[in-house]
mmCIF file of C-alpha atoms and ligand atoms in Angstrom:
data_model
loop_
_atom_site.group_PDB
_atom_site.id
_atom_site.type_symbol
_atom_site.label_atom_id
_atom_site.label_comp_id
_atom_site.label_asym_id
_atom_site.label_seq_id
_atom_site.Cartn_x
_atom_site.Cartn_y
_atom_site.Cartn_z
ATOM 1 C CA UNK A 1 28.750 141.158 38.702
ATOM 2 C CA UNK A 2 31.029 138.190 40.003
ATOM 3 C CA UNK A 3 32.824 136.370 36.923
ATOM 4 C CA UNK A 4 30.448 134.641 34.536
ATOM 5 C CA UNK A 5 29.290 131.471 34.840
ATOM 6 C CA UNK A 6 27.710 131.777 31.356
ATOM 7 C CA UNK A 7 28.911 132.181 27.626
ATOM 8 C CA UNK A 8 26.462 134.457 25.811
ATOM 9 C CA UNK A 9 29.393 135.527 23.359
ATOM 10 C CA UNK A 10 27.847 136.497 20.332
ATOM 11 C CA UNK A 11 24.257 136.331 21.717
ATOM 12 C CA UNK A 12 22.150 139.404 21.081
ATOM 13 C CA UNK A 13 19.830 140.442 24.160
ATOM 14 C CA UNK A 14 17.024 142.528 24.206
ATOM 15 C CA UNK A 15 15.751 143.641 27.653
ATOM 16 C CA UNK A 16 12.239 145.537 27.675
ATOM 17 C CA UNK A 17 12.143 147.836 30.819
ATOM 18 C CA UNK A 18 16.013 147.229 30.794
ATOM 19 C CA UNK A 19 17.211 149.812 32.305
ATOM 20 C CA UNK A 20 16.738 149.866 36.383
ATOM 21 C CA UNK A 21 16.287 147.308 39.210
ATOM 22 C CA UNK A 22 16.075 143.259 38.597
ATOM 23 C CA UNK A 23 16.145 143.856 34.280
ATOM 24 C CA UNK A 24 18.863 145.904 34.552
ATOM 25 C CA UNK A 25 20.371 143.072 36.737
ATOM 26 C CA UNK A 26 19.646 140.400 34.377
ATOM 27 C CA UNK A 27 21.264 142.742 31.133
ATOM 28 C CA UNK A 28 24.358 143.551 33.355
ATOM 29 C CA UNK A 29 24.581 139.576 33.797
ATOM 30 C CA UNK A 30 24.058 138.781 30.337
ATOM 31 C CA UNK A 31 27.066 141.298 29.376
ATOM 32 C CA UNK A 32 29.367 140.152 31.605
ATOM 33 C CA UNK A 33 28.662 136.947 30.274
ATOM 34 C CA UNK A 34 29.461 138.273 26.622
ATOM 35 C CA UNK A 35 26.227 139.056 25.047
ATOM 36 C CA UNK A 36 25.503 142.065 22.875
ATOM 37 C CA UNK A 37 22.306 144.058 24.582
ATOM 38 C CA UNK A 38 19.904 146.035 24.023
ATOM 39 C CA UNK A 39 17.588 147.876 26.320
ATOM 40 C CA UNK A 40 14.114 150.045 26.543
ATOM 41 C CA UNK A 41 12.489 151.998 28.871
ATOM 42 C CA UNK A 42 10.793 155.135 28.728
ATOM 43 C CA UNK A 43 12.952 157.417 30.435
ATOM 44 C CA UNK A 44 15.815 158.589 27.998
ATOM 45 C CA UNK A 45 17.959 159.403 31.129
ATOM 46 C CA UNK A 46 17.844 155.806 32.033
ATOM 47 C CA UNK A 47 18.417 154.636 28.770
ATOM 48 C CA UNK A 48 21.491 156.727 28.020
ATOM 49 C CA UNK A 49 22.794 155.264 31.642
ATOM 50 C CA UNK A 50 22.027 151.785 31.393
ATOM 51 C CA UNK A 51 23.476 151.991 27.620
ATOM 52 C CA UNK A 52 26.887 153.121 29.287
ATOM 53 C CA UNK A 53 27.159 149.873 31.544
ATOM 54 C CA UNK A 54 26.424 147.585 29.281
ATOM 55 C CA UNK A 55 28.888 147.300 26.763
ATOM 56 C CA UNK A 56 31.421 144.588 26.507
ATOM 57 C CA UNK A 57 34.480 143.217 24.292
ATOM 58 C CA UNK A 58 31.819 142.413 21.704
ATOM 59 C CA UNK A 59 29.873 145.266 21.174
ATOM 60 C CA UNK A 60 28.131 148.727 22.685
ATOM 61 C CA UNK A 61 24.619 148.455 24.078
ATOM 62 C CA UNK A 62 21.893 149.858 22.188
ATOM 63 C CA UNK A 63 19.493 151.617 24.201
ATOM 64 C CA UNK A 64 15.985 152.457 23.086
ATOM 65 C CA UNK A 65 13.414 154.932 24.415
ATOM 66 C CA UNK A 66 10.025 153.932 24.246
ATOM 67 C CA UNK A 67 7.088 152.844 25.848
ATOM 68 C CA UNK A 68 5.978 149.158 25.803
ATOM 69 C CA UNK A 69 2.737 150.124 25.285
ATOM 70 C CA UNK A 70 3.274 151.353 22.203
ATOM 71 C CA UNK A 71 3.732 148.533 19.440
ATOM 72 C CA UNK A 72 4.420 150.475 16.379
ATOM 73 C CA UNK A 73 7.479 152.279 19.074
ATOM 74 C CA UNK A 74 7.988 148.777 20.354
ATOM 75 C CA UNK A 75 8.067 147.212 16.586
ATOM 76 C CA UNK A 76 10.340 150.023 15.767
ATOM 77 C CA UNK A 77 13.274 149.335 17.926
ATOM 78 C CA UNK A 78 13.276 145.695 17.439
ATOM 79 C CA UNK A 79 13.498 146.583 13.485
ATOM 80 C CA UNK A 80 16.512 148.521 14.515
ATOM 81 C CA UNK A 81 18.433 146.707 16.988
ATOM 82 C CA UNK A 82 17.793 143.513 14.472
ATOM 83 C CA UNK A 83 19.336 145.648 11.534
ATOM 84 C CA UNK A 84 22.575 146.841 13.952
ATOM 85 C CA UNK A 85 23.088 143.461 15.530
ATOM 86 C CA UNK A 86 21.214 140.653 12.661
ATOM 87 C CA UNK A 87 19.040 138.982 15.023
ATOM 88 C CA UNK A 88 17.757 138.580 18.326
ATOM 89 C CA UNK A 89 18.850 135.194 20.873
ATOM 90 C CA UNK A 90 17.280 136.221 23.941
ATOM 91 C CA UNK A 91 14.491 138.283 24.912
ATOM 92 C CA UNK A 92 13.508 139.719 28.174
ATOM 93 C CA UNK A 93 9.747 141.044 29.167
ATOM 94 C CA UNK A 94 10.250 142.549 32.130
ATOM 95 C CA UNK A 95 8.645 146.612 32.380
ATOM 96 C CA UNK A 96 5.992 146.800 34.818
ATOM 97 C CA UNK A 97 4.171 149.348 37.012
ATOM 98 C CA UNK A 98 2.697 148.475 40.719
ATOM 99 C CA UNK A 99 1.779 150.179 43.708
ATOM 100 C CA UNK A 100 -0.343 149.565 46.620
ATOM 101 C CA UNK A 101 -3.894 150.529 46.179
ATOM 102 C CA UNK A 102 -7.354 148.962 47.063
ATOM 103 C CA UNK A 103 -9.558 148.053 44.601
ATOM 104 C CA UNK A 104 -12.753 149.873 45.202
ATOM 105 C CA UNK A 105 -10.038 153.560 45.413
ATOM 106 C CA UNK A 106 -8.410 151.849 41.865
ATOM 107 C CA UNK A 107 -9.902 153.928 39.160
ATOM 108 C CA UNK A 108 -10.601 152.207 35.942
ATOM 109 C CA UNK A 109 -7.141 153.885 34.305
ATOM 110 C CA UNK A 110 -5.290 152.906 37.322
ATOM 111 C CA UNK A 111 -6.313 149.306 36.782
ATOM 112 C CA UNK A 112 -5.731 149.952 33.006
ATOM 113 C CA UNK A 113 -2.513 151.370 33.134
ATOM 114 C CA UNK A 114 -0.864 148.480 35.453
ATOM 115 C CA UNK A 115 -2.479 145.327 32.453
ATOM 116 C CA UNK A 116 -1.366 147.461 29.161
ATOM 117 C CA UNK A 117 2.633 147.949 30.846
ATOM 118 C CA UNK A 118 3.174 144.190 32.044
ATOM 119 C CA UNK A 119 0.291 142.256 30.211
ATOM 120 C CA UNK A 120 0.177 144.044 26.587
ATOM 121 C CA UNK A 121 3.468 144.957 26.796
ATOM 122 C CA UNK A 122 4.518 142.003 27.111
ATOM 123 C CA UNK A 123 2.937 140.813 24.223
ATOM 124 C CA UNK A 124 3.611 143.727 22.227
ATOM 125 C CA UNK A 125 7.177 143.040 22.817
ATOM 126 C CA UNK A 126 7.088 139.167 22.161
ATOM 127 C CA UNK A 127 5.036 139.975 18.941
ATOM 128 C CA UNK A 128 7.601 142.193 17.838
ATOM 129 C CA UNK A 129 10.498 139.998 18.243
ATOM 130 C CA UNK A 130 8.988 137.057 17.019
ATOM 131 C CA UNK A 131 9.951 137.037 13.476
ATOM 132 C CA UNK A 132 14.134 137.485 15.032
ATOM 133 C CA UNK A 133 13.466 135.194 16.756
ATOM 134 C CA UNK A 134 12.188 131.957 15.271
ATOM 135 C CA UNK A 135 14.839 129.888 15.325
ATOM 136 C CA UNK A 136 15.781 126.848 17.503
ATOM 137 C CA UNK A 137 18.156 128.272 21.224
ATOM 138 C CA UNK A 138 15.621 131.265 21.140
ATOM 139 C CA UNK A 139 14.603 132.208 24.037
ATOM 140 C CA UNK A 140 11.676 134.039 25.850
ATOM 141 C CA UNK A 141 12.132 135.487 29.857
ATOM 142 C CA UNK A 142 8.866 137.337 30.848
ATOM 143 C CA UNK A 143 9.163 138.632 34.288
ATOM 144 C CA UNK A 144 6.057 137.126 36.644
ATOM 145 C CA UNK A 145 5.584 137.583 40.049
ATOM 146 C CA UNK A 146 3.934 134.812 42.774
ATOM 147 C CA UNK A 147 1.062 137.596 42.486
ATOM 148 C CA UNK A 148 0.361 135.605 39.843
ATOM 149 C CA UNK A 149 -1.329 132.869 41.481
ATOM 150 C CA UNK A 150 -1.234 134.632 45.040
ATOM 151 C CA UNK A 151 -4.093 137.034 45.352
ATOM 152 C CA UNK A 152 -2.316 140.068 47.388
ATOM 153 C CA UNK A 153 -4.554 142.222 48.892
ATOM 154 C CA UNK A 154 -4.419 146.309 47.259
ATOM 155 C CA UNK A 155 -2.714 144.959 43.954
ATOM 156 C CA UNK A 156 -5.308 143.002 42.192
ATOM 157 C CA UNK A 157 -4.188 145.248 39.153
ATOM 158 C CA UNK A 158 -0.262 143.681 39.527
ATOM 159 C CA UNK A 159 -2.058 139.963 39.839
ATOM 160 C CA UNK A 160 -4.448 140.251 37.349
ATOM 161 C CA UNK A 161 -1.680 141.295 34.648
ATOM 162 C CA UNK A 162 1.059 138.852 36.034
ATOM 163 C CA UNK A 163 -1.021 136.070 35.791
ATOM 164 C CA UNK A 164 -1.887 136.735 32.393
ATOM 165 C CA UNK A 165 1.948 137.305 31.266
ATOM 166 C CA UNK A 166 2.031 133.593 33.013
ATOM 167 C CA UNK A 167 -0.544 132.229 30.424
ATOM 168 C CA UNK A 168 1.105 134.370 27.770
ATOM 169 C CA UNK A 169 4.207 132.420 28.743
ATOM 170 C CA UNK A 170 2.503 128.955 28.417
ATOM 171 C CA UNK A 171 0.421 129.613 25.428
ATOM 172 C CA UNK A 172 2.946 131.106 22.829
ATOM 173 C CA UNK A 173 5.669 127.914 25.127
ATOM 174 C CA UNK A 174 3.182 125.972 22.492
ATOM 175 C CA UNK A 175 2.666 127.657 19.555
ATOM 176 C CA UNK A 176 6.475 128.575 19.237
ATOM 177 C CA UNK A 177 8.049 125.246 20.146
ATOM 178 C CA UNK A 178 7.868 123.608 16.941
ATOM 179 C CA UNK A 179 9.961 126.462 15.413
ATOM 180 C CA UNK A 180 12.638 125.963 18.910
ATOM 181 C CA UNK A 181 11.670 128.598 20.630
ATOM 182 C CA UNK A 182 11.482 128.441 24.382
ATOM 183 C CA UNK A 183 8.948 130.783 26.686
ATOM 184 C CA UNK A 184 9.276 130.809 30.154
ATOM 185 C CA UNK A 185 8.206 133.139 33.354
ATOM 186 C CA UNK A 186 10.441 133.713 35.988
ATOM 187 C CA UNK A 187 8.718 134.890 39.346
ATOM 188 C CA UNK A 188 11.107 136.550 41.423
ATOM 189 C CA UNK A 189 10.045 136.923 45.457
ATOM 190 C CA UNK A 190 10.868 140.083 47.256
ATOM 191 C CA UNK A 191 14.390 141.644 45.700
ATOM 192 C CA UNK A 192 16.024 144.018 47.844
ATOM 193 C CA UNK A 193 17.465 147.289 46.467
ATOM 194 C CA UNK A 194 14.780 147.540 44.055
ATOM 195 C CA UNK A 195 11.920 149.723 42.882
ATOM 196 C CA UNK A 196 8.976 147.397 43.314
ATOM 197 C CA UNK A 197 10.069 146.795 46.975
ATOM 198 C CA UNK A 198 10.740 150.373 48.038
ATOM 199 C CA UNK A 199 7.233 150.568 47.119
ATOM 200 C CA UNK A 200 5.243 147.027 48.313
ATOM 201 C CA UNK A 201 7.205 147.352 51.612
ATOM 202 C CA UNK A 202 8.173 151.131 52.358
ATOM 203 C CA UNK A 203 8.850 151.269 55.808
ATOM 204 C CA UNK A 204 11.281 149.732 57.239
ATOM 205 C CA UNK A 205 8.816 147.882 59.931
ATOM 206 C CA UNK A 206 7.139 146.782 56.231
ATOM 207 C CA UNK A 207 10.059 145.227 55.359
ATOM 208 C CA UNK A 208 11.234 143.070 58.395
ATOM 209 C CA UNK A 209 7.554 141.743 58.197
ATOM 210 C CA UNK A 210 7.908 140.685 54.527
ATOM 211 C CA UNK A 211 11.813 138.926 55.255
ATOM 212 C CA UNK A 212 10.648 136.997 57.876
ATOM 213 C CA UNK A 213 7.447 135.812 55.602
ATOM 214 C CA UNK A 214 10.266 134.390 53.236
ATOM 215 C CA UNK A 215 11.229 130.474 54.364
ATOM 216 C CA UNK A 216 14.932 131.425 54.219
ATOM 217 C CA UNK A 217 14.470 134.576 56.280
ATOM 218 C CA UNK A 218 15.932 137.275 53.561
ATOM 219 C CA UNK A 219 14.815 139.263 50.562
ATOM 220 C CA UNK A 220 16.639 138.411 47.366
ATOM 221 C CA UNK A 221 19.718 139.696 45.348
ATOM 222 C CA UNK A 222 19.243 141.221 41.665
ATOM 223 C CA UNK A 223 22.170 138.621 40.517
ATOM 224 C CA UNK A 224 20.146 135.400 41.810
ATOM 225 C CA UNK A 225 17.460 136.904 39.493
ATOM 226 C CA UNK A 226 20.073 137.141 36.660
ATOM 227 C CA UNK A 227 21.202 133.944 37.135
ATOM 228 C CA UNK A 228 17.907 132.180 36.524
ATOM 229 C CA UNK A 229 16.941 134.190 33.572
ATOM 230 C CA UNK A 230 20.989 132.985 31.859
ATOM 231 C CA UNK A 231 20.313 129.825 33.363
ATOM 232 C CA UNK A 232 16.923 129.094 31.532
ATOM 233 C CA UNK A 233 18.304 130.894 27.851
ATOM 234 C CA UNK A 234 21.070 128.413 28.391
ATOM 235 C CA UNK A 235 21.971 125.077 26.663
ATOM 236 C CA UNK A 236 21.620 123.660 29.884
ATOM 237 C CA UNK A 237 18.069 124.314 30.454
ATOM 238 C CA UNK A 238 17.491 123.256 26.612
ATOM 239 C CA UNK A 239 13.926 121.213 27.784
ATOM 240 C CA UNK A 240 12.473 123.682 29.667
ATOM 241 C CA UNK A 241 9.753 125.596 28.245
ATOM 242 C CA UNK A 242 6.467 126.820 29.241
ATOM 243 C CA UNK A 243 7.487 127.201 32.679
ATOM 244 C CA UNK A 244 6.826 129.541 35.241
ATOM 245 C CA UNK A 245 10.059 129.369 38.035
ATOM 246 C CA UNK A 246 9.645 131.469 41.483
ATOM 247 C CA UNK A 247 13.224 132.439 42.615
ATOM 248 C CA UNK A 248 11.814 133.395 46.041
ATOM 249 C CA UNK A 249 12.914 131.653 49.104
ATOM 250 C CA UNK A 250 10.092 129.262 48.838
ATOM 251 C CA UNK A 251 7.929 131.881 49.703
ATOM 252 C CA UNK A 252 5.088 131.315 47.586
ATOM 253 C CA UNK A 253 4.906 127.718 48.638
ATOM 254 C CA UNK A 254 2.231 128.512 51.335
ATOM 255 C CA UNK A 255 1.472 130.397 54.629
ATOM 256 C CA UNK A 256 5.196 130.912 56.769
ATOM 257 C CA UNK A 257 4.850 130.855 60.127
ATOM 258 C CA UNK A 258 7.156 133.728 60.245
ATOM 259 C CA UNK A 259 4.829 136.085 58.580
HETATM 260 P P1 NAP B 301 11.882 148.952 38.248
HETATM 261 O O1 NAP B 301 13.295 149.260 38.608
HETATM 262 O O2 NAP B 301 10.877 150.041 38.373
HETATM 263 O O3 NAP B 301 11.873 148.355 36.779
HETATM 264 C C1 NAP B 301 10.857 148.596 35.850
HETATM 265 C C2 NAP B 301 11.497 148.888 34.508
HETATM 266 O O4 NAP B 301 10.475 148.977 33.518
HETATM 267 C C3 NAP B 301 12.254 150.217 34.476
HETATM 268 O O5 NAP B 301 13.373 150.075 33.632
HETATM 269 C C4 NAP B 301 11.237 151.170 33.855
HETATM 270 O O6 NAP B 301 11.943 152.258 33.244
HETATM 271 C C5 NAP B 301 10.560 150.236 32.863
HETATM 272 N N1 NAP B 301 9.190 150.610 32.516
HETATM 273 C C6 NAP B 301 8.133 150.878 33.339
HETATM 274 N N2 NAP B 301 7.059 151.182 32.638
HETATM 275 C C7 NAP B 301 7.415 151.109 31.333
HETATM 276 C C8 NAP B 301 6.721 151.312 30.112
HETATM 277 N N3 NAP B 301 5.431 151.664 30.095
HETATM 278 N N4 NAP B 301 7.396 151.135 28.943
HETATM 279 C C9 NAP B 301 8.696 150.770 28.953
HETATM 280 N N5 NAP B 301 9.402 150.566 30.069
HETATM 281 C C10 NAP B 301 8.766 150.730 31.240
HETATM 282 O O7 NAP B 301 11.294 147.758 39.134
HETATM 283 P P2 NAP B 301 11.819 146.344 39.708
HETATM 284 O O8 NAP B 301 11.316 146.270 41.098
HETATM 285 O O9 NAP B 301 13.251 146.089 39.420
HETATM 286 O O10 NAP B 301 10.911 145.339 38.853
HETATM 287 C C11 NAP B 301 11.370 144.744 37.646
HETATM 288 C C12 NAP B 301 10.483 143.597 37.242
HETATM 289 O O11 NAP B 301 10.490 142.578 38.272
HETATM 290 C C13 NAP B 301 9.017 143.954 37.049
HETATM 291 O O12 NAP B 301 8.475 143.170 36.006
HETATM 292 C C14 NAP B 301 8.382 143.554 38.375
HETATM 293 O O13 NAP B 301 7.001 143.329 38.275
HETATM 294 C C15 NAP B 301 9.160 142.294 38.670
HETATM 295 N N6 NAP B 301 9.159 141.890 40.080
HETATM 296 C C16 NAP B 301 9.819 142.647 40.988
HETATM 297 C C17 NAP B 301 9.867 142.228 42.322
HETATM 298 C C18 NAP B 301 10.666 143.005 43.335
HETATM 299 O O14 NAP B 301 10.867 142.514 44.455
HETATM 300 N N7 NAP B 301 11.140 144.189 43.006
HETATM 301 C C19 NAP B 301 9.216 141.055 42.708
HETATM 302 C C20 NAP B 301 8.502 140.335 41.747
HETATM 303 C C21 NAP B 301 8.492 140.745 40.418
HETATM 304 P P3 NAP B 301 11.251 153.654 32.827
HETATM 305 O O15 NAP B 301 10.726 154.274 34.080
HETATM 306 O O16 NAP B 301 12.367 154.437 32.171
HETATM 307 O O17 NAP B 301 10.181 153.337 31.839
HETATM 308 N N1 COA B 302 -2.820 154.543 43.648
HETATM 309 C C1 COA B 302 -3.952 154.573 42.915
HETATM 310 N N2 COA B 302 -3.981 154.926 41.603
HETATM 311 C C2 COA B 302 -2.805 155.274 41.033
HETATM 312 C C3 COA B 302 -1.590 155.265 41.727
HETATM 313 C C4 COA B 302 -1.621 154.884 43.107
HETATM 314 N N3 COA B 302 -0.510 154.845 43.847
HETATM 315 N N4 COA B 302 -0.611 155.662 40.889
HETATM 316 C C5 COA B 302 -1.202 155.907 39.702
HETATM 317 N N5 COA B 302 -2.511 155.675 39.780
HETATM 318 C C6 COA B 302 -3.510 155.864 38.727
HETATM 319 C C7 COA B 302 -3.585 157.329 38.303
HETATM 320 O O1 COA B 302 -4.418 158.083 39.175
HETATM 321 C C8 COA B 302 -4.165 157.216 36.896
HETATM 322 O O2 COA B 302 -5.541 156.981 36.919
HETATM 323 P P1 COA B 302 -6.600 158.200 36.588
HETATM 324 O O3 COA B 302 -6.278 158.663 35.202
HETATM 325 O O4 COA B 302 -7.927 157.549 36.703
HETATM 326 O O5 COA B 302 -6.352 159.255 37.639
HETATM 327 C C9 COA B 302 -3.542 155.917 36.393
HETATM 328 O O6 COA B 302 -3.102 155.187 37.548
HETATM 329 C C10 COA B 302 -2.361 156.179 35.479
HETATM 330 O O7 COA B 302 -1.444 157.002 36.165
HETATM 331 P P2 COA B 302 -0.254 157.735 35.392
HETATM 332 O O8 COA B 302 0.618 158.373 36.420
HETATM 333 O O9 COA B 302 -0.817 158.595 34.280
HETATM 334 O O10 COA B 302 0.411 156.461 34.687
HETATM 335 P P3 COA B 302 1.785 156.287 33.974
HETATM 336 O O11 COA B 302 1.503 155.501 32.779
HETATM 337 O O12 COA B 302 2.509 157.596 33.834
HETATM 338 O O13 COA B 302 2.639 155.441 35.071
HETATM 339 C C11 COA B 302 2.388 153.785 36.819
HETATM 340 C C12 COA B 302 2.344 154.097 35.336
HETATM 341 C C13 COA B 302 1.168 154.414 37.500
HETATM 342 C C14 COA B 302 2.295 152.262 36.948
HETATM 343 C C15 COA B 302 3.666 154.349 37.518
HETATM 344 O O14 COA B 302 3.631 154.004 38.883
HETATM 345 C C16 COA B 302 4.942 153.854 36.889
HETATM 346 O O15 COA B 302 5.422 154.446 35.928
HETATM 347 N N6 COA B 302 5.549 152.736 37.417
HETATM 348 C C17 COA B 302 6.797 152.167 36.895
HETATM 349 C C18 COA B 302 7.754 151.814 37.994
HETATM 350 C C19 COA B 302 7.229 150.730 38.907
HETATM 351 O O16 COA B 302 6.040 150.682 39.210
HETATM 352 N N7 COA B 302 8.154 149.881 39.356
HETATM 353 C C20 COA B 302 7.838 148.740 40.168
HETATM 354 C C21 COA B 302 7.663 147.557 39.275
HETATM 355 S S1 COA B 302 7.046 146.198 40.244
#
């Protein structure tokens, strides 16, 4: 990570599904940028190795191993990173599962599994948090996708459940606002180097099919992900709430004439 153009000193993070690929991103960029993090996934092994990048001048990472599904285990680490650290500034939403499948071959648990990690999760996590976080600068970063609004063929499970983190997003934007808490979405395009892509576009033919469907002809970088998700906990974006931001080339604006 390049040198900060954020001050999170003596912010506490906590990034759900922190600990590979774009979230792990967005908590590296948060740490270089001075904030205290923690992170959960499921896998311990992740956990342990995310934990070991992410401390700073400030403070060690606290990792957490858990799955977001699970809102007493969810509840549970929040309780403890809020009695290590004394509150929470910033929290991510951003564990997920996807993969390529068409509906009428989705079995009921398939379809299940994908809504309860992004969609409940999510809200298990925000519901957790909440009571760290009331408190005007809070702020909320659930991780969307275009899916959201884009049917994609073979992943109406991943659209169904992004779309309803997106009215999560708006819905709690309003019933938190009063207390100064801010909820947004972002919706990052196609990252390269990451999990979800490897498995959306897994051959390389895949691939150069879905960069030159993207208006400025590449995938995206992890860091232009982190740099929304500092931007929008920032000061700077201190009126923005309720929003749901695609950092994706434009791609989601309508049909490219490169795809
Ligand atoms: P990733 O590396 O697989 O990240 C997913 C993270 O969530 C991992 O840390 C994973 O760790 C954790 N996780 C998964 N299921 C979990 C569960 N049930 N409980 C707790 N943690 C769980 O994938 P990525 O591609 O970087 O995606 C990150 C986010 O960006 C996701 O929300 C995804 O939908 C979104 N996104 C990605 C792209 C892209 O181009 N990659 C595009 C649009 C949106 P464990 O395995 O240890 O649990
Ligand atoms: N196609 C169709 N169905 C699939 C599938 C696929 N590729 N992968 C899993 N499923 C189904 C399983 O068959 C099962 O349904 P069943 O009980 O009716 O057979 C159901 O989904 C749950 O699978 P399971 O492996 O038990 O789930 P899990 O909770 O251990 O893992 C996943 C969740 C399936 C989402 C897994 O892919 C995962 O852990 N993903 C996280 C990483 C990721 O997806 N990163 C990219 C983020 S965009």
């Amino acid at each position: 990570m390049s040198a900060p153009h954020f001050d999170f000193t003596a912010k506490n993070v906590m990034v759900f599904g922190g600990t590979s690929g774009i979230n792990l991103g967005i908590a590296k960029g948060f740490a270089a940028a001075g904030a205290r993090l923690g992170v959960a996934s499921r896998s311990q092994d992740k956990v342990n190795a995310a934990v070991a990048q992410l401390g700073n001048d400030h403070g060690s990472a606290l990792g957490f191993s858990l799955d977001v599904r699970d809102a007493e285990a969810v509840q549970k680490a929040v309780h403890d990173f809020v009695t290590e650290r004394g509150k929470i500034d910033v929290l991510v939403s951003g564990a997920a599962g996807n993969f390529l499948a068409p509906a009428a071959g989705l079995s009921p648990n398939g379809f299940k599994s994908v809504i309860d990690i992004d969609l409940l999760g999510t809200f298990n996590v925000m519901r957790a948090a909440y009571e760290s976080l009331r408190k005007p600068g809070a702020s909320v970063i659930n991780i969307s996708a275009p899916q959201a609004w884009i049917a994609m063929p073979f992943q109406v499970h991943a659209c169904a459940a992004k779309a309803g983190i997106d009215q999560v997003t708006r819905t709690l934007a309003m019933e938190w606002g009063p207390e100064g808490v801010r909820v947004n979405s972002i919706a990052p395009g196609p990252i390269g180097g990451t999990e979800g892509m490897e498995r959306l576009a897994p051959t390389e033919e895949a691939a150069e099919h879905s960069k030159k469907a993207v208006p400025l002809g590449r995938w995206g970088e992890i860091e232009e992900i982190a740099n929304m998700a500092m931007f929008l906990s920032s000061d700077m974006a201190g009126y923005v709430s309720g929003a749901v931001i695609p950092v994706d080339g434009a791609s989601s604006c309508g049909r490219s004439m490169g795809g």
